[in-house]
Every structure is written in structure tokens, then in C-alpha cells.
CSV table of N, CA and C in Angstrom, one decimal:
chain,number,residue,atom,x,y,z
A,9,UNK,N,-9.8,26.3,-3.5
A,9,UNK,CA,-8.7,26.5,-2.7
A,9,UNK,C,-8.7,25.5,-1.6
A,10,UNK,N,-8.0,24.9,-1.6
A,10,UNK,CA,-7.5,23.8,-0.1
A,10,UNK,C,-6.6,24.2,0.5
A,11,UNK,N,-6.4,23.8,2.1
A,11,UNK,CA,-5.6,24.1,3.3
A,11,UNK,C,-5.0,22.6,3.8
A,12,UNK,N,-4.0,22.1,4.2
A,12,UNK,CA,-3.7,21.2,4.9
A,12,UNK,C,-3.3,21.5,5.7
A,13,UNK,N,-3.6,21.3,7.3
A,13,UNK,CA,-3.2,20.6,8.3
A,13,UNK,C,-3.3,20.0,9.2
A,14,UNK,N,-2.0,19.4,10.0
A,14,UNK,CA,-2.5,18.0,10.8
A,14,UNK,C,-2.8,16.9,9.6
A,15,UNK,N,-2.3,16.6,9.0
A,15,UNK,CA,-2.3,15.8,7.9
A,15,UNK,C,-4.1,15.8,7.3
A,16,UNK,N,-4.7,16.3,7.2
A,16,UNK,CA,-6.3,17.0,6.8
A,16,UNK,C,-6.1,17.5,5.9
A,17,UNK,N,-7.0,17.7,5.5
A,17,UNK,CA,-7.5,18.6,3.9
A,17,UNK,C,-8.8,19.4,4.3
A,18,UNK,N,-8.9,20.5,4.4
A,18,UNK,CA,-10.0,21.6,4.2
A,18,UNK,C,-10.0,21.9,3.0
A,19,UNK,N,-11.3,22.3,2.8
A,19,UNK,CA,-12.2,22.9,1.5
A,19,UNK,C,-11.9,24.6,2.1
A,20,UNK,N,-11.1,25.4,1.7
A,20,UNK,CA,-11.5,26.5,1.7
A,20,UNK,C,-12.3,27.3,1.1
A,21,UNK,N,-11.9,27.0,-0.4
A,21,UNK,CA,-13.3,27.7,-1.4
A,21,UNK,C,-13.5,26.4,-2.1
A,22,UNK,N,-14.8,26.8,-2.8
A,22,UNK,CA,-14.8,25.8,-3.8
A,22,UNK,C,-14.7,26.0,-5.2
A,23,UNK,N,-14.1,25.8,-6.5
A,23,UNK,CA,-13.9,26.0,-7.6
A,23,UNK,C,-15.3,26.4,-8.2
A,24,UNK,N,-15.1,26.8,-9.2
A,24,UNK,CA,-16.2,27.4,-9.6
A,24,UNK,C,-17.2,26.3,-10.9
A,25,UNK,N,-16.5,25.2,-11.3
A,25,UNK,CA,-16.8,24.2,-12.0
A,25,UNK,C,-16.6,22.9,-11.4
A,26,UNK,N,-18.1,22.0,-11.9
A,26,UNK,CA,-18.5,20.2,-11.3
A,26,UNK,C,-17.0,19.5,-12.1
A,27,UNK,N,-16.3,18.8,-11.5
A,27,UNK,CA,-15.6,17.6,-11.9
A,27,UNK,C,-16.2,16.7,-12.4
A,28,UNK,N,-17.4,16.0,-12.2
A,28,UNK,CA,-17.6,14.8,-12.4
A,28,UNK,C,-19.4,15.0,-12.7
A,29,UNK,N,-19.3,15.4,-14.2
A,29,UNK,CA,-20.5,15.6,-14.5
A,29,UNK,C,-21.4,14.7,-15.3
A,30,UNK,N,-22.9,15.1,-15.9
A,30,UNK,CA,-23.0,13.7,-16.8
A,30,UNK,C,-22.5,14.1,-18.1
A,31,UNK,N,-22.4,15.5,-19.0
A,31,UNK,CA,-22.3,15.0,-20.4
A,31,UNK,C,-21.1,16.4,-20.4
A,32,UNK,N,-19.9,15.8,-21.1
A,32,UNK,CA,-18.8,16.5,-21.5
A,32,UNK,C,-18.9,16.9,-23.2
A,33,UNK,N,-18.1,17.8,-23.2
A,33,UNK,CA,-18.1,18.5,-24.8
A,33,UNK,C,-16.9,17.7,-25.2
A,34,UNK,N,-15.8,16.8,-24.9
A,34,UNK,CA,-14.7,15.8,-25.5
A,34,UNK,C,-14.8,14.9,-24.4
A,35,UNK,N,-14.6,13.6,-25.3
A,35,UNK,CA,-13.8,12.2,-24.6
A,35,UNK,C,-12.7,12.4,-24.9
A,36,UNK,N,-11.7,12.2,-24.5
A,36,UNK,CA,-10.1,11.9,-24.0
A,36,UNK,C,-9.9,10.5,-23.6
A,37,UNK,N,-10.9,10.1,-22.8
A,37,UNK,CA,-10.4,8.4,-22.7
A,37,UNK,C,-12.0,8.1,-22.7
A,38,UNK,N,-11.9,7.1,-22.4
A,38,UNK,CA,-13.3,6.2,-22.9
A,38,UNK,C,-13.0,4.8,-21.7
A,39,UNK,N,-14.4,5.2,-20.6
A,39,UNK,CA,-14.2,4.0,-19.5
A,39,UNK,C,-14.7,2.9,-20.3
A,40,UNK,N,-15.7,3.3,-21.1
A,40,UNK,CA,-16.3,1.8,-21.5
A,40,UNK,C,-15.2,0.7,-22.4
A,41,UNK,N,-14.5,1.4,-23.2
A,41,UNK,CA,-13.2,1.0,-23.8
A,41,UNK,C,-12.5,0.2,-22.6
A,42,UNK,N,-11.9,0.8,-21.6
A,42,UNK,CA,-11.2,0.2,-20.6
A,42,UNK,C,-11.7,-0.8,-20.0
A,43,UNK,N,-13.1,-1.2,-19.7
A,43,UNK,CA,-13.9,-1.9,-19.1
A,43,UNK,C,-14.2,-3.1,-20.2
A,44,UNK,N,-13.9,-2.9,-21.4
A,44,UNK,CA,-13.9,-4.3,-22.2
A,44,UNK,C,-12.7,-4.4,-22.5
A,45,UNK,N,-12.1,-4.2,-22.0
A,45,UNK,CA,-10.4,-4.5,-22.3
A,45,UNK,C,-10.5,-5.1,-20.9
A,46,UNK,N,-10.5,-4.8,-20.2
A,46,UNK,CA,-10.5,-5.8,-18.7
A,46,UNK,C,-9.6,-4.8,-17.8
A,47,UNK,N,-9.6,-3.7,-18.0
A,47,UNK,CA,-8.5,-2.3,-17.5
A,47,UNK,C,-9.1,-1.8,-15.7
A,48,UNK,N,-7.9,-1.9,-15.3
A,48,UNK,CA,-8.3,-1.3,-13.7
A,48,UNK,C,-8.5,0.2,-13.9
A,49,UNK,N,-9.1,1.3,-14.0
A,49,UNK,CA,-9.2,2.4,-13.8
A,49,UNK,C,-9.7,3.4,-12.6
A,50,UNK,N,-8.8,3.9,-12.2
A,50,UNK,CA,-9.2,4.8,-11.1
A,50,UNK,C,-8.9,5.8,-11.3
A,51,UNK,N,-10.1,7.0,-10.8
A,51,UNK,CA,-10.0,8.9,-11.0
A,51,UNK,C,-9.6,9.1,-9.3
A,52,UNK,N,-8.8,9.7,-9.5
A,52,UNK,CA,-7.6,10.1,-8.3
A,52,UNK,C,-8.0,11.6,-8.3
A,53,UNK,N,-8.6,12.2,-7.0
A,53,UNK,CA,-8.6,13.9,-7.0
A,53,UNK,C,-8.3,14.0,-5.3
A,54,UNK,N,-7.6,15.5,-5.7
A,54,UNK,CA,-7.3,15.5,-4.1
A,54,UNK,C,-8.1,15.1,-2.5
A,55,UNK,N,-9.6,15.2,-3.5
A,55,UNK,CA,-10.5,14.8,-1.9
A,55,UNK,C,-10.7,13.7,-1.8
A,56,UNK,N,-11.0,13.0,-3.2
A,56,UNK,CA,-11.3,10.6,-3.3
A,56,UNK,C,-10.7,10.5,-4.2
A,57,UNK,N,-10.9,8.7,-4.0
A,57,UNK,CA,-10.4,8.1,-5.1
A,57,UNK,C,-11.6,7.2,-5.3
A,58,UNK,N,-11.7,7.0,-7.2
A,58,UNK,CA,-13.0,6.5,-7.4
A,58,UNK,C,-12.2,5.2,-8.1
A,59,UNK,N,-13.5,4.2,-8.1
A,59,UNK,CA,-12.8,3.4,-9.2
A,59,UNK,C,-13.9,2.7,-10.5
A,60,UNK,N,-13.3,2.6,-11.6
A,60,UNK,CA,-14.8,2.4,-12.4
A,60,UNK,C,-15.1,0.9,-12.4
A,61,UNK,N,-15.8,0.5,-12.0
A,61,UNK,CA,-16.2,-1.0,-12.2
A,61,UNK,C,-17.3,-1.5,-13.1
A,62,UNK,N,-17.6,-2.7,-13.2
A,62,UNK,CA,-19.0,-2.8,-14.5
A,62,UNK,C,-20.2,-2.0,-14.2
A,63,UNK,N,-20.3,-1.8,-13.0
A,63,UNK,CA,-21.8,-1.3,-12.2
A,63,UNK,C,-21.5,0.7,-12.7
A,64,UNK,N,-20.4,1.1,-12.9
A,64,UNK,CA,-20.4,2.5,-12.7
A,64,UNK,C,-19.0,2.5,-12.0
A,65,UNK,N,-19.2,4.3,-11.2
A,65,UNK,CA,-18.0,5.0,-10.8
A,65,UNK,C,-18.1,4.5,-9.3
A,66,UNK,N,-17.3,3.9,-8.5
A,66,UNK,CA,-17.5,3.4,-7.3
A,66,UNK,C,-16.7,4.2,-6.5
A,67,UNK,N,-17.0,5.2,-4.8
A,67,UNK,CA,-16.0,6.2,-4.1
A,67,UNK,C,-15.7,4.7,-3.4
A,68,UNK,N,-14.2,4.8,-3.3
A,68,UNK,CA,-13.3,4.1,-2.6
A,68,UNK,C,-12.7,4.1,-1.4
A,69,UNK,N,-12.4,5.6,-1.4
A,69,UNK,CA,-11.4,6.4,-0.7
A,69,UNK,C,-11.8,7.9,-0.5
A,70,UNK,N,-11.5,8.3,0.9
A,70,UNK,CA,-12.0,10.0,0.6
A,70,UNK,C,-10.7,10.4,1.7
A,71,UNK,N,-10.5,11.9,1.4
A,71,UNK,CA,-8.9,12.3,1.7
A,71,UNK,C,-9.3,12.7,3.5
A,72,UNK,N,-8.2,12.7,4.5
A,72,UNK,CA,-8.7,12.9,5.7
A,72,UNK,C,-9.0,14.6,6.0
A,73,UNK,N,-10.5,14.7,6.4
A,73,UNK,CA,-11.1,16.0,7.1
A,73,UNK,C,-12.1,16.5,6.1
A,74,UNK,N,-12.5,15.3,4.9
A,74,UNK,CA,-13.2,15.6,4.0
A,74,UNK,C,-14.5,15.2,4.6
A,75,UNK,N,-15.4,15.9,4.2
A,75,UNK,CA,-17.0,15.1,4.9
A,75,UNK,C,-17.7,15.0,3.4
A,76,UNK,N,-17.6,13.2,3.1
A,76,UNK,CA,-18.1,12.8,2.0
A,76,UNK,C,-19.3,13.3,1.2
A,77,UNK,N,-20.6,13.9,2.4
A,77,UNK,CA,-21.7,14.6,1.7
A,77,UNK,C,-20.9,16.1,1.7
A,78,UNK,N,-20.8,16.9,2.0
A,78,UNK,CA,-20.7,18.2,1.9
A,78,UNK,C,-19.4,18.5,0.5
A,79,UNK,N,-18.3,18.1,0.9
A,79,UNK,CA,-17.4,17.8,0.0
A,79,UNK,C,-17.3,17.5,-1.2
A,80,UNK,N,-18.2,16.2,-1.3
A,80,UNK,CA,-18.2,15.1,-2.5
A,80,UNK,C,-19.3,15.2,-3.1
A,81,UNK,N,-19.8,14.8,-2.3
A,81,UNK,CA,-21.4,14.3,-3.3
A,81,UNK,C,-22.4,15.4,-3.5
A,82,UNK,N,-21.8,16.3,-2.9
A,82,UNK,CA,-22.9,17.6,-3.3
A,82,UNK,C,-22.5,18.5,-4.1
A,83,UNK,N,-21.4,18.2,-4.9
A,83,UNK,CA,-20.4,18.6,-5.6
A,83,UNK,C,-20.9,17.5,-7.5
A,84,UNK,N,-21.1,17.3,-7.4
A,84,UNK,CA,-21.5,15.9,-8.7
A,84,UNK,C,-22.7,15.6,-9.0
A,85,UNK,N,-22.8,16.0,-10.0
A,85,UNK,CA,-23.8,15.1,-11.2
A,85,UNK,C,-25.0,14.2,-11.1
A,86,UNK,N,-24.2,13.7,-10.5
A,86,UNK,CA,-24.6,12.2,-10.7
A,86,UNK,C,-24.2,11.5,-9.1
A,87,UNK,N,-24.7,10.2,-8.6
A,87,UNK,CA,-24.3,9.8,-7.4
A,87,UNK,C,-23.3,8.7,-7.8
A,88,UNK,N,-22.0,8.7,-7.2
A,88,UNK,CA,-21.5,7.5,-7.2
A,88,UNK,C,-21.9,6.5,-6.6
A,89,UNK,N,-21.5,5.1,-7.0
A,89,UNK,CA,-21.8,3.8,-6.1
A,89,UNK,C,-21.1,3.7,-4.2
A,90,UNK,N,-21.7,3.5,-3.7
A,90,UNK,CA,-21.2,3.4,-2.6
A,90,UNK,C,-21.5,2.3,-1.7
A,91,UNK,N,-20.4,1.6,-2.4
A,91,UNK,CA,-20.8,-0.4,-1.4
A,91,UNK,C,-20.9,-0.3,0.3
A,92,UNK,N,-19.6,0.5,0.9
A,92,UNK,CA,-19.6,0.2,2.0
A,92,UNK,C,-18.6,1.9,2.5
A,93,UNK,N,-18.5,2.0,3.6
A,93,UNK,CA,-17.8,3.3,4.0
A,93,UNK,C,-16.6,3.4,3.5
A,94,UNK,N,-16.1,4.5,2.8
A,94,UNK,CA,-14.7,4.7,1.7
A,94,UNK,C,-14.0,5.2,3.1
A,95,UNK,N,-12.5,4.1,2.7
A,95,UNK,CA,-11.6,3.9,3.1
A,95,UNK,C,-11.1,6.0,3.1
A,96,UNK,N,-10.0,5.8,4.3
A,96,UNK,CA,-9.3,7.2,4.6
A,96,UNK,C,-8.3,7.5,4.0
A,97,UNK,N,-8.0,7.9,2.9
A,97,UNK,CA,-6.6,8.1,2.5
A,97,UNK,C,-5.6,8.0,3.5
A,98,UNK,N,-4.6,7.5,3.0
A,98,UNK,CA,-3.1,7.6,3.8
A,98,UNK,C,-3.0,8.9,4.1
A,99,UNK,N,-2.9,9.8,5.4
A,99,UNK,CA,-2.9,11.1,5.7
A,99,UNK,C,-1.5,12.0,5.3
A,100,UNK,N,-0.4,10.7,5.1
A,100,UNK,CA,1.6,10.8,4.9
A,100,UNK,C,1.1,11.8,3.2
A,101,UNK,N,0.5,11.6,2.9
A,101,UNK,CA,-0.1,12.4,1.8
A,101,UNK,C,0.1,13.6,1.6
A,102,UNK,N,-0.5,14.0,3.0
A,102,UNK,CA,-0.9,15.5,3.1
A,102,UNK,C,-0.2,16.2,4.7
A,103,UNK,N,0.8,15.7,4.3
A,103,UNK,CA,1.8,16.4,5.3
A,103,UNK,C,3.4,16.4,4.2
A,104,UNK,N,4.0,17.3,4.8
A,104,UNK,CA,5.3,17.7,4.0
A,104,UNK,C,6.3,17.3,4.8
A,105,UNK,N,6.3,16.4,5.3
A,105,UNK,CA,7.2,15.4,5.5
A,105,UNK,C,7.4,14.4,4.8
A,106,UNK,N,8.4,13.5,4.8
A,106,UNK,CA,8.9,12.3,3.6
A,106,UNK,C,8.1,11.2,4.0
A,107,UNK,N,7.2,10.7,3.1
A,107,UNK,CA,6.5,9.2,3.2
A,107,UNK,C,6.9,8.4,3.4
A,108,UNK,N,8.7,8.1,3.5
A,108,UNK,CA,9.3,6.8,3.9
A,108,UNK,C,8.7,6.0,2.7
A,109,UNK,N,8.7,6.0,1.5
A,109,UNK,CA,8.2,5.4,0.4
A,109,UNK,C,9.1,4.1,0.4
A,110,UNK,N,10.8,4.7,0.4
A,110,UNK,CA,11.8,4.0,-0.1
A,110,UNK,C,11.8,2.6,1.5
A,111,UNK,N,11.6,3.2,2.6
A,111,UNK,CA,11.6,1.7,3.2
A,111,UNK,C,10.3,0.9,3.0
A,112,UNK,N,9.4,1.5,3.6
A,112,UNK,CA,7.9,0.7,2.8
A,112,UNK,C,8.3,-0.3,1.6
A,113,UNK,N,8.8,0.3,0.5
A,113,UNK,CA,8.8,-0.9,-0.5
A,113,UNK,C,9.7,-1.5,0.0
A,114,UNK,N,10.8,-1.7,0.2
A,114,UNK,CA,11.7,-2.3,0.7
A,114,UNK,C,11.1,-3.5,1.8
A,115,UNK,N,10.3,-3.2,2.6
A,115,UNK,CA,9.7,-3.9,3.7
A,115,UNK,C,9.0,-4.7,3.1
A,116,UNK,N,8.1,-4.5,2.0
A,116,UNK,CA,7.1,-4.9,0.8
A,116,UNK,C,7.6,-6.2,0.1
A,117,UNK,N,8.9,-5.8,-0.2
A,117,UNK,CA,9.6,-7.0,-1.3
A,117,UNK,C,10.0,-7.9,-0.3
A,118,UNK,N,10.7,-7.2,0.6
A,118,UNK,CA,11.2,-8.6,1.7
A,118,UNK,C,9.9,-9.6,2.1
A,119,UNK,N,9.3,-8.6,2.6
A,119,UNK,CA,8.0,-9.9,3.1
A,119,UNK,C,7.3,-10.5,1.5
A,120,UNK,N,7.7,-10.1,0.8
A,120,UNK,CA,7.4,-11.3,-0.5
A,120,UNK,C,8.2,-12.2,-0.6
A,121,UNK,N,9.5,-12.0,-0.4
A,121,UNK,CA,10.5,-12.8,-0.7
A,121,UNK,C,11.0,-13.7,0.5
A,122,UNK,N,9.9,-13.5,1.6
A,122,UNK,CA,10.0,-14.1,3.2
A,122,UNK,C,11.3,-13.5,3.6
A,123,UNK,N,12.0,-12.6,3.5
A,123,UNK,CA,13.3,-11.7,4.2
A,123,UNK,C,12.7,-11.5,5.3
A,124,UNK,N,14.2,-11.0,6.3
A,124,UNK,CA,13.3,-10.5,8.0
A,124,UNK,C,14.2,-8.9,7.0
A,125,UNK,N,13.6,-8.0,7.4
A,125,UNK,CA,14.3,-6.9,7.9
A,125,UNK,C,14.8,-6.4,8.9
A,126,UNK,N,16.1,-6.2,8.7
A,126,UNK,CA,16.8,-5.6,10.0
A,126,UNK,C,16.8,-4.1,10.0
């Protein structure tokens, strides 16, 4: 069970089963398949985001109010790679207000296209 607020994520309870274990009873997708195909893959869960690269599962990103050891890594299997300190999720996430998606891109394509935005 999770709580948001103030754009944060609390752990209320924790589920009763590991996400990210070493040996499953079915493959459904296959990283190593995607990894010779030349495939970006990232596992998206409400607390990180991981991404698979040749070395392994790499944490990227962790959701804001999450505390990476207690949260994450004490939760798994296995250790993910960890190059440098994972980036904060966008917090517009975890609030129930509107993301403003639609100007963002908008602002996005202009500054591609060198537009000013008015």
C-alpha cells in the first residue's frame, strides 16, 4: 500500500511478494533477446525506474520520498548496478493535478524547430 503527498510516495505496507527476483517460474519477455537486438528496455515501478544495459539491471531513477536502501534494495534479490546517484522522478507524477504534458511537448517541438513560444 502507498500514500502520496506533497508530491512523495510513502511505503505504507509492503506487499507481501520480491518484484525483482533471481529465478521466475515463466519468461514473458527475454532481456537478453532485447539486448541483441540493440533494444532500450526499462522496468518502470511506482518507486524506480531501472534500465537494462549489457552490464545488468541499472537504478536510474527513484520516485520522490523513497529511501533507495530501505525501499529498494532491501526489497530484491539481487543488487542492481548503481553508476552514480538515481535521478528523482518528476514529482508532477504524483500529484493529481494536470502535468501540463500538452504544453511541454509543444515547447519541446518548437525548440526543435527553433520556434519562440508565445
Amino acid at each position: 500500500r502507498v500514500e502520496i503527498a506533497d508530491g512523495k510516495l510513502t511505503i505504507a505496507q509492503e506487499g507481501k511478494h520480491r518484484k525483482f527476483i533471481n529465478q521466475v517460474e515463466q519468461i514473458t519477455f527475454s532481456g537478453d533477446y532485447a539486448r541483441q537486438h540493440d533494444r532500450t528496455v526499462f522496468y518502470v515501478t511506482e518507486r524506480a525506474v531501472f534500465e537494462l544495459d549489457a552490464e545488468g539491471l541499472v537504478l536510474v531513477e527513484v520516485a520522490p520520498g523513497i529511501d533507495t536502501e530501505r525501499d529498494i534494495l532491501a526489497h530484491m534479490e539481487f543488487a542492481p548496478i548503481i553508476r552514480r546517484p538515481p535521478a528523482v522522478m518528476d514529482g508532477r507524477i504524483f500529484s493529481s493535478a494536470p502535468m501540463g504534458l500538452k504544453q511541454l511537448l509543444a515547447e519541446r517541438l518548437a525548440a526543435e524547430n527553433g520556434e519562440r513560444m508565445t
